[in-house]
PDB file of C-alpha atoms in Angstrom:
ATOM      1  CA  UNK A   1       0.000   0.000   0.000  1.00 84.00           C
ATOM      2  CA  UNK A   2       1.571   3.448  -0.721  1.00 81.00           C
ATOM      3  CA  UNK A   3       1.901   5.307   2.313  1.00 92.00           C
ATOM      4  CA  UNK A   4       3.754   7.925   4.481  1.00 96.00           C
ATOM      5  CA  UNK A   5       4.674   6.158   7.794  1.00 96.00           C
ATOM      6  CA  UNK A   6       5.150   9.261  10.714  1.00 96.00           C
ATOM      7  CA  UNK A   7       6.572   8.270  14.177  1.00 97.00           C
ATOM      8  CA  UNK A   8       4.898   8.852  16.593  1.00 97.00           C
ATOM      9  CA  UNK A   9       1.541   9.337  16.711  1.00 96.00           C
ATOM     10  CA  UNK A  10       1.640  11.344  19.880  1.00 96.00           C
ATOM     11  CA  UNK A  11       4.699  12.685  21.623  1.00 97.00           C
ATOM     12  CA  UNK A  12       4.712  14.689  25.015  1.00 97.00           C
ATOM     13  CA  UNK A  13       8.455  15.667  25.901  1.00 96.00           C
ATOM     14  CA  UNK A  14       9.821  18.890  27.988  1.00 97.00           C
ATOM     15  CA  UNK A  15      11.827  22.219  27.014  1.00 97.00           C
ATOM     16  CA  UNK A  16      15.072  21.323  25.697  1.00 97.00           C
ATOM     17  CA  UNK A  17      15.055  17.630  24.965  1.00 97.00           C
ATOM     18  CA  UNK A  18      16.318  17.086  21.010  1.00 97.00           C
ATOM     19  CA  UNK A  19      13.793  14.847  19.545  1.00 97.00           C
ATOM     20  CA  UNK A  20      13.585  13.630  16.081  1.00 98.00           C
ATOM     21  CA  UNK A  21      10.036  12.499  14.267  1.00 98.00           C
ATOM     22  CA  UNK A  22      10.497  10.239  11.532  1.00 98.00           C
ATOM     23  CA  UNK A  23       8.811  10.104   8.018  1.00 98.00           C
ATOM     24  CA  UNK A  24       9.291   7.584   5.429  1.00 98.00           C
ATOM     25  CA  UNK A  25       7.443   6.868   1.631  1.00 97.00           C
ATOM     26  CA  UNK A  26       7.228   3.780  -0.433  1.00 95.00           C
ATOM     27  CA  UNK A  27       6.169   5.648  -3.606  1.00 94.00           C
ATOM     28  CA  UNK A  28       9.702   6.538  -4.805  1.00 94.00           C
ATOM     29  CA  UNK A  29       8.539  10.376  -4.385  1.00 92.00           C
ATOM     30  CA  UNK A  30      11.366  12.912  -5.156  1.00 90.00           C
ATOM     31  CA  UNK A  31       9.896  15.622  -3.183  1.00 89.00           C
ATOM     32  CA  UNK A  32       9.119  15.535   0.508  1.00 92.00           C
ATOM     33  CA  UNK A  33       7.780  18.290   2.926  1.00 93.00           C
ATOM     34  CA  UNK A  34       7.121  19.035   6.319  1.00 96.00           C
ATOM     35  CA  UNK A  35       4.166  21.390   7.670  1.00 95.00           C
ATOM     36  CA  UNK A  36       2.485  22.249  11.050  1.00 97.00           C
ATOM     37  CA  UNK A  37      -0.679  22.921  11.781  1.00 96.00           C
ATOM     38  CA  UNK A  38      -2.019  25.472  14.273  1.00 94.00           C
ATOM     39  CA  UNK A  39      -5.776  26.634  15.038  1.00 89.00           C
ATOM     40  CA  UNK A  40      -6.357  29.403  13.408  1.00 85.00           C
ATOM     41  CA  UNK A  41      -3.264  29.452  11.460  1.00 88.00           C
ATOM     42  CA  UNK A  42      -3.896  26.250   8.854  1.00 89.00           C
ATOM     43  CA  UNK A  43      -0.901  24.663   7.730  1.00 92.00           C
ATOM     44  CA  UNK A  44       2.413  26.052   7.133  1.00 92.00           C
ATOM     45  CA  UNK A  45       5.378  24.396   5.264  1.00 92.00           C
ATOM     46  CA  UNK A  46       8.524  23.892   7.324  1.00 95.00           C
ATOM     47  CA  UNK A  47      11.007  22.515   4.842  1.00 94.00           C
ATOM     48  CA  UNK A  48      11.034  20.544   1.855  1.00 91.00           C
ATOM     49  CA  UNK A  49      13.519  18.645  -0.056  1.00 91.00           C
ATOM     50  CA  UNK A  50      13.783  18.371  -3.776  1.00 87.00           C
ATOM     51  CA  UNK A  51      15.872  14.804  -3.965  1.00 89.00           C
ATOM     52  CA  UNK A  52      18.689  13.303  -1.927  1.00 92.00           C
ATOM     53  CA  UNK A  53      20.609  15.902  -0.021  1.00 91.00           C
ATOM     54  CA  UNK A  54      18.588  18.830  -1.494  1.00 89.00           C
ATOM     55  CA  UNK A  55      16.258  20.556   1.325  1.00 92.00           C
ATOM     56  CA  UNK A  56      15.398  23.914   2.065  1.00 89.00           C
ATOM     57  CA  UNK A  57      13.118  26.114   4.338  1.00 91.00           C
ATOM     58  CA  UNK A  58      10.029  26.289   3.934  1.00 89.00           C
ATOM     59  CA  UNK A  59       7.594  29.202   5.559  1.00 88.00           C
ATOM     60  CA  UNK A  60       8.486  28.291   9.155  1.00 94.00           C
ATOM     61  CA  UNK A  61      11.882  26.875   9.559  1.00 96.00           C
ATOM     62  CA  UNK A  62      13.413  28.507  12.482  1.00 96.00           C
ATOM     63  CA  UNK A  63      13.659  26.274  15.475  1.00 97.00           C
ATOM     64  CA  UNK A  64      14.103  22.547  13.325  1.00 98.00           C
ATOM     65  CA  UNK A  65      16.487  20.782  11.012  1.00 97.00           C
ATOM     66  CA  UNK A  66      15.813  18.300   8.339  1.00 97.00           C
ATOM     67  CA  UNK A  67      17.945  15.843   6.709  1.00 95.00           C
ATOM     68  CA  UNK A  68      17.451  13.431   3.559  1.00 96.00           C
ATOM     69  CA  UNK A  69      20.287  10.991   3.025  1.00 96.00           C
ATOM     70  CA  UNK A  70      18.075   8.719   1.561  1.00 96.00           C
ATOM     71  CA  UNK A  71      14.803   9.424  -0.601  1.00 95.00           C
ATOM     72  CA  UNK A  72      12.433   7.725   1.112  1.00 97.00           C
ATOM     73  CA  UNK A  73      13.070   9.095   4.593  1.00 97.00           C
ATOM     74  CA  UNK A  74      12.578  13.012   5.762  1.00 98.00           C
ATOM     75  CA  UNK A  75      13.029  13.159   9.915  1.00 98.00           C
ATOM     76  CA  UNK A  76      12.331  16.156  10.937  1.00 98.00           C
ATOM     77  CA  UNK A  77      14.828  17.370  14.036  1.00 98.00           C
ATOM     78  CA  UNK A  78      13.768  19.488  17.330  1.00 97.00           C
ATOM     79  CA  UNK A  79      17.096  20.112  18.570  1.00 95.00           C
ATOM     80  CA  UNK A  80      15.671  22.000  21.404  1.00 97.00           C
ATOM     81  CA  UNK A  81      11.818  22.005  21.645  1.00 97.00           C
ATOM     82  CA  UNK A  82      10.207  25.106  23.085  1.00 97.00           C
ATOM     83  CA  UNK A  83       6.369  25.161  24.139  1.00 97.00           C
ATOM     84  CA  UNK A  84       5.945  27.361  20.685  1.00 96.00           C
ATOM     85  CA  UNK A  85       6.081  24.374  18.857  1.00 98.00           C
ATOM     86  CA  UNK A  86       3.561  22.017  20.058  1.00 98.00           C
ATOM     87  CA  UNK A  87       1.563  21.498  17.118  1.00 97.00           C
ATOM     88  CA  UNK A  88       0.020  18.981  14.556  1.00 97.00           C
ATOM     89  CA  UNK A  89       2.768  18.018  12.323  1.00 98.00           C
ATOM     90  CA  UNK A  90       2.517  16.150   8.763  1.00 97.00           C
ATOM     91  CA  UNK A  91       4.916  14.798   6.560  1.00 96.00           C
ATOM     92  CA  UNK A  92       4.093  14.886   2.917  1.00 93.00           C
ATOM     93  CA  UNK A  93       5.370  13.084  -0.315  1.00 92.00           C
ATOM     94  CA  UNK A  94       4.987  13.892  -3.918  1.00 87.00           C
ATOM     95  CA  UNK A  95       6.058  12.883  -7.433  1.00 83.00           C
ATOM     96  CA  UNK A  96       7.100  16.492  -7.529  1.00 72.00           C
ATOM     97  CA  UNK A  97       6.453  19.783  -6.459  1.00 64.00           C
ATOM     98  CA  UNK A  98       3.187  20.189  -7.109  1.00 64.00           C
ATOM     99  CA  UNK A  99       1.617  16.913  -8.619  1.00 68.00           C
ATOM    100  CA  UNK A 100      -0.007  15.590  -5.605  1.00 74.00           C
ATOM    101  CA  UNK A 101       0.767  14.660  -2.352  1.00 84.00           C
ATOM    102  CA  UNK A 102       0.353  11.937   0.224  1.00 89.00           C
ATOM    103  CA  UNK A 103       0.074  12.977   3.525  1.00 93.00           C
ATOM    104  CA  UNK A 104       1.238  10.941   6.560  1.00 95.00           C
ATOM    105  CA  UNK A 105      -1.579  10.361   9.741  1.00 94.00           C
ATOM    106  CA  UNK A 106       0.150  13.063  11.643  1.00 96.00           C
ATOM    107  CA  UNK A 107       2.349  13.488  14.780  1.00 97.00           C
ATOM    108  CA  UNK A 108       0.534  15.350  17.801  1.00 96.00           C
ATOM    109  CA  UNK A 109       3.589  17.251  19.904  1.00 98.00           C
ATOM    110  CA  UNK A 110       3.114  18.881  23.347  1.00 98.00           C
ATOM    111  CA  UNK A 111       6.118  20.437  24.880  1.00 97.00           C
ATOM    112  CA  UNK A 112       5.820  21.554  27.921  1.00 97.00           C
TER     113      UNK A 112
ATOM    114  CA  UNK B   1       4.151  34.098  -3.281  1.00 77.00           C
ATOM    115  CA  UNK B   2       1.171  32.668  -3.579  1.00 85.00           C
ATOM    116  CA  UNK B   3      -1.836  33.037  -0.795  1.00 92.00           C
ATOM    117  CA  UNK B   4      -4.911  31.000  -0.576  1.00 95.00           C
ATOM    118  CA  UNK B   5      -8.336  32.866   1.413  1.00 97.00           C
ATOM    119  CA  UNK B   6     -11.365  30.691   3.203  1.00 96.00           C
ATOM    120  CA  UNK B   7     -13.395  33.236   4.451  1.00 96.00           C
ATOM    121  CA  UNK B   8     -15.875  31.290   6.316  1.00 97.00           C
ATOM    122  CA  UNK B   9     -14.028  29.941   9.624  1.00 95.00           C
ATOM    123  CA  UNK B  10     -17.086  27.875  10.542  1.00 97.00           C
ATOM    124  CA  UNK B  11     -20.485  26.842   8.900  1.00 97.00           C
ATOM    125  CA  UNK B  12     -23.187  25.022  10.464  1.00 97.00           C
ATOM    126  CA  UNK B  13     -26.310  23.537   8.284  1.00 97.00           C
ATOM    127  CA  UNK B  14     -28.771  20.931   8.946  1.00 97.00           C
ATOM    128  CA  UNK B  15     -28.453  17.573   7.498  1.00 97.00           C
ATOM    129  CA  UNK B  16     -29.568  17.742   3.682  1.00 97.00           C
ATOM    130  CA  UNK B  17     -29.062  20.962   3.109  1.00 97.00           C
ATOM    131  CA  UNK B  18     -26.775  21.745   0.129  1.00 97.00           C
ATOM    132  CA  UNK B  19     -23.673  23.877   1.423  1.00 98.00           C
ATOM    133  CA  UNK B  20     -20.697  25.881  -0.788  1.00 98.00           C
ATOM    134  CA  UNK B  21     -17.201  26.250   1.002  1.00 98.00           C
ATOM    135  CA  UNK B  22     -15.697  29.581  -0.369  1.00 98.00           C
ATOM    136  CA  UNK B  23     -12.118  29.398  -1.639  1.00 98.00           C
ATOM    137  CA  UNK B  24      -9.844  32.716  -3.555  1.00 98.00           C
ATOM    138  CA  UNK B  25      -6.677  32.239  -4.423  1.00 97.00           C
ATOM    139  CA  UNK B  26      -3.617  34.828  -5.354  1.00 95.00           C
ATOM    140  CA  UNK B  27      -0.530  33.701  -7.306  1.00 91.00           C
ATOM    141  CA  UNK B  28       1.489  34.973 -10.246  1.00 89.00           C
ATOM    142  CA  UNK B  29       2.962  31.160 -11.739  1.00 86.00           C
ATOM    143  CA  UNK B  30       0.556  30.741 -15.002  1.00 86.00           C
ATOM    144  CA  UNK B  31       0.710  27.292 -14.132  1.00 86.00           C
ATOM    145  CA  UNK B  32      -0.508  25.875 -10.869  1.00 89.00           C
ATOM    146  CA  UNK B  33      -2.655  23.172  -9.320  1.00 90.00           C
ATOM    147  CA  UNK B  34      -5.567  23.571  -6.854  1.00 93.00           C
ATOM    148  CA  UNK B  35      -6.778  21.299  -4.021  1.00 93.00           C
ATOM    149  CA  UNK B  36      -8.981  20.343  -1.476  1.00 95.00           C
ATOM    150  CA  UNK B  37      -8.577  18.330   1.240  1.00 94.00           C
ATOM    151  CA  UNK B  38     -11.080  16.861   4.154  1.00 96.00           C
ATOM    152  CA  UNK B  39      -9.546  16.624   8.033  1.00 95.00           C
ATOM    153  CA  UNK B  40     -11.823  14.436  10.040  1.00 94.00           C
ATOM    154  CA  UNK B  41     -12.171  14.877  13.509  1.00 92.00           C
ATOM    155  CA  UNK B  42      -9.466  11.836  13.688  1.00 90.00           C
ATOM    156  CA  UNK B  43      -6.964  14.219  11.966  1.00 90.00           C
ATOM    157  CA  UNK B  44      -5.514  13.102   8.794  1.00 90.00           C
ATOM    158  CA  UNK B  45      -5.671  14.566   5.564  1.00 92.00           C
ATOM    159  CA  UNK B  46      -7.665  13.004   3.441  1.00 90.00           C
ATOM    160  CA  UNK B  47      -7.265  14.384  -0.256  1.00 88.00           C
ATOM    161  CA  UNK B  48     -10.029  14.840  -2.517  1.00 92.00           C
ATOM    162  CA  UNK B  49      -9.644  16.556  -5.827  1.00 90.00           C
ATOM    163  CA  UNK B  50      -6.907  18.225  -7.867  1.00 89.00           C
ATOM    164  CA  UNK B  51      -7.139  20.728 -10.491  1.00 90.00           C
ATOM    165  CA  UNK B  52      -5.009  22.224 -12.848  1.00 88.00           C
ATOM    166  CA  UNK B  53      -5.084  25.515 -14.150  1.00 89.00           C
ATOM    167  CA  UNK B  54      -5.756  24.991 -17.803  1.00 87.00           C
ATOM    168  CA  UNK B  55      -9.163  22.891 -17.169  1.00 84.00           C
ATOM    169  CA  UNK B  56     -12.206  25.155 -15.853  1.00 83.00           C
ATOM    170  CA  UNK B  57     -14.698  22.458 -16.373  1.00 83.00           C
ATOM    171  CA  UNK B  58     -16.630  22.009 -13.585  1.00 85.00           C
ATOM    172  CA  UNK B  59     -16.242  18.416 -11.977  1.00 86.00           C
ATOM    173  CA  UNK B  60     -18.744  16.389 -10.007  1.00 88.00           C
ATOM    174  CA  UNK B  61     -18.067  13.369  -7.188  1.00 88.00           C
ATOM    175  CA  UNK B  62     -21.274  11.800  -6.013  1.00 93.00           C
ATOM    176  CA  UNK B  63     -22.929  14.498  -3.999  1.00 95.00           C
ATOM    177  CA  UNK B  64     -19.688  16.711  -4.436  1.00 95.00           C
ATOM    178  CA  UNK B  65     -18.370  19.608  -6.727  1.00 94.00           C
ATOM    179  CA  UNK B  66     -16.799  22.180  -7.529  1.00 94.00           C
ATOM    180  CA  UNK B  67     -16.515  25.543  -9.520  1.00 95.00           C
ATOM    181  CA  UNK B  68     -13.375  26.511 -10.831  1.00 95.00           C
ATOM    182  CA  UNK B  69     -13.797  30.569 -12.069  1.00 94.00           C
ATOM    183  CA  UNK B  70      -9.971  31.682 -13.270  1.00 93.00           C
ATOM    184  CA  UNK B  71     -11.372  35.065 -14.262  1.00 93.00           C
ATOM    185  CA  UNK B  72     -12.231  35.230 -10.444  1.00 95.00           C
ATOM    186  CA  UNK B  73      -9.673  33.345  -8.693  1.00 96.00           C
ATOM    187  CA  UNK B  74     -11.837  31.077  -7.055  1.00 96.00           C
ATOM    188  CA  UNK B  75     -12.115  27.532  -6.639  1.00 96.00           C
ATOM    189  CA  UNK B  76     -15.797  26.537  -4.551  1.00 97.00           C
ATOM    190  CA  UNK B  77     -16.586  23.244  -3.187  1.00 97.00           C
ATOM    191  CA  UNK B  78     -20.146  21.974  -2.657  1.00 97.00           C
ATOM    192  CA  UNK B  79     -21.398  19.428  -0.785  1.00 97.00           C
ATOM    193  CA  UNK B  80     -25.530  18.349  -1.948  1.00 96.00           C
ATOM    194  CA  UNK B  81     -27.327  16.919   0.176  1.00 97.00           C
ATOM    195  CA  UNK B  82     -24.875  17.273   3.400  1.00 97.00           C
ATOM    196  CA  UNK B  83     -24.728  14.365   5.552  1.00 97.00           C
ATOM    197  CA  UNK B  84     -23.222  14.558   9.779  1.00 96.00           C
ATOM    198  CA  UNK B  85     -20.563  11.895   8.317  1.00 96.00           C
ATOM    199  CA  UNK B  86     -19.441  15.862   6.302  1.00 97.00           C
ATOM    200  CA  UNK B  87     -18.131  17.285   9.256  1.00 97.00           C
ATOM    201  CA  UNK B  88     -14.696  18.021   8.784  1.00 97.00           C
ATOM    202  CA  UNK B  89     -12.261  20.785   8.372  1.00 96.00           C
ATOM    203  CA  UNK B  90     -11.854  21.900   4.753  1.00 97.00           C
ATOM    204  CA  UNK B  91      -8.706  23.078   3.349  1.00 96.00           C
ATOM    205  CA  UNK B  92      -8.111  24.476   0.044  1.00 96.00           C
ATOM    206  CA  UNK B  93      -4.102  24.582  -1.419  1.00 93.00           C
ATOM    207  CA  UNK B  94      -2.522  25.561  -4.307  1.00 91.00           C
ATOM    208  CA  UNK B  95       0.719  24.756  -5.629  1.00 87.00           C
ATOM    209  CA  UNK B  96       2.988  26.026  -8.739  1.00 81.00           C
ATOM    210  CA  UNK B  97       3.253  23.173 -11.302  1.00 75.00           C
ATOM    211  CA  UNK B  98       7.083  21.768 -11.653  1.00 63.00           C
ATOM    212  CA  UNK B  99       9.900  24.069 -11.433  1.00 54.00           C
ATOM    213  CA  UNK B 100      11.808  25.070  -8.321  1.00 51.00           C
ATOM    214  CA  UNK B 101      11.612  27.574  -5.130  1.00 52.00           C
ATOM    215  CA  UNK B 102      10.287  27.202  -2.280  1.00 52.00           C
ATOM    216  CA  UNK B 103       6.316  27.355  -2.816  1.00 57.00           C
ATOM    217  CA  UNK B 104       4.971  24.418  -2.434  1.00 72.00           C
ATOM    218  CA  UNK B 105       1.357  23.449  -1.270  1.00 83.00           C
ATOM    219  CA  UNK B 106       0.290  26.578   0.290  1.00 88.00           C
ATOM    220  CA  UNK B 107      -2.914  25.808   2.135  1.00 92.00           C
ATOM    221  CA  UNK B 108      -5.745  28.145   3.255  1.00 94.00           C
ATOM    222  CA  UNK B 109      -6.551  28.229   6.935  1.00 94.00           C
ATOM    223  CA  UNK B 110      -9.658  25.813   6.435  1.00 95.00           C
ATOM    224  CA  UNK B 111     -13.701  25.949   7.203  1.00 96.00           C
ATOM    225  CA  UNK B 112     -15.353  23.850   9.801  1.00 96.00           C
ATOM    226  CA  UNK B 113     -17.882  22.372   8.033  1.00 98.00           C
ATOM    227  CA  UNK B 114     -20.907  21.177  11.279  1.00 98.00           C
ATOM    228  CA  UNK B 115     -23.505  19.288  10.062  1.00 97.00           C
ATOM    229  CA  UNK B 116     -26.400  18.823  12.158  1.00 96.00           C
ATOM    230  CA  UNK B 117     -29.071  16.088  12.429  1.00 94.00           C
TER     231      UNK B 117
END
């Protein structure tokens, strides 16, 4: 089945902690993106990446780093979490740019 | 940059009613895709159509469609005949076609779509 695995689900953690979420596709995408979701603010895109060892920022990059040494997996990095960024995060996949994309089920972060 | 509007934050109709979700969009790429997407209360995304900008014909799913208007910049999606399993969050998203840069999917900030019994 193609998918885009996230991990976790749900993650509570405290001010400081580095954490890393994971993403991963089994479509052979090219491009992969991260976004966050807020209430009232919709969804914003973190960072993307193009292919292997091509990413950039997106709208809201400040406070995470991405990596993608292999094309199927995108982790996105909290080097240190503040409160500001618990959010509903998604990790998307696409042929390219703006084809289509597959979303993962989402990762629901507290910090606190 | 490109910038996608949903006016209406929250609508609330009674089952079977027909309802329109409201959806402008601003970019300057003569190219581009637009999209909606459904968010359950459970939280994923769940995709549900795709447009590109050289097709205006209006398209129809079941007891959904939608109105693409270039010369307006919008992009409407309506629900006929709204059932309680409707409720969701709506987004709308557009998204250059190909090429480079950092615009990707750039989403609207969604309608809560309450359907009552």
């Amino acid at each position: 089945e193609a998918q885009v695995t996230q991990n976790p689900r749900y993650l509570i953690t405290v001010t400081g902690k580095k954490l890393t979420v994971t993403c991963s596709q089994n479509m052979n995408h090219e491009y992969m993106s991260w976004y966050r979701q807020d209430p009232g603010l919709g969804l914003r895109q973190i960072y993307y990446s193009m292919n292997v060892e091509v990413t950039d920022k997106g709208d809201v990059p400040e406070g995470y780093k991405v990596s993608r040494k292999e094309k199927r997996n995108f982790p996105l990095i909290l080097e240190s979490p503040s409160p500001n960024q618990t959010s509903l995060y998604f990790c998307a996949s696409s042929r390219d740019r703006g084809y289509g994309y597959t979303f993962g089920s989402g990762t629901r972060l507290t910090v606190v | 940059a490109q910038k996608v509007t949903q006016a209406q934050t929250e609508i609330s109709v009674v089952e079977k009613e027909d309802v329109t979700l409201d959806c402008v969009y601003e970019t300057r790429d003569t190219t581009y895709y637009l999209f909606w997407y459904k968010q359950p209360p459970s939280g994923e995304l769940v995709f549900l159509i795709r447009r590109n900008s050289f097709d205006e014909q209006n398209e129809i799913s079941g007891r959904y469609s939608w109105n693409f208007q270039k010369s307006t910049s919008s992009f409407n999606f309506t629900i006929t005949a709204s059932q309680v399993v409707d409720s969701a969050v709506y987004f709308c998203a557009l998204s250059p076609i190909g090429g480079g840069g950092a615009d990707g999917l750039t989403f609207g900030k969604g309608t809560h779509l309450i359907i009552q019994p």
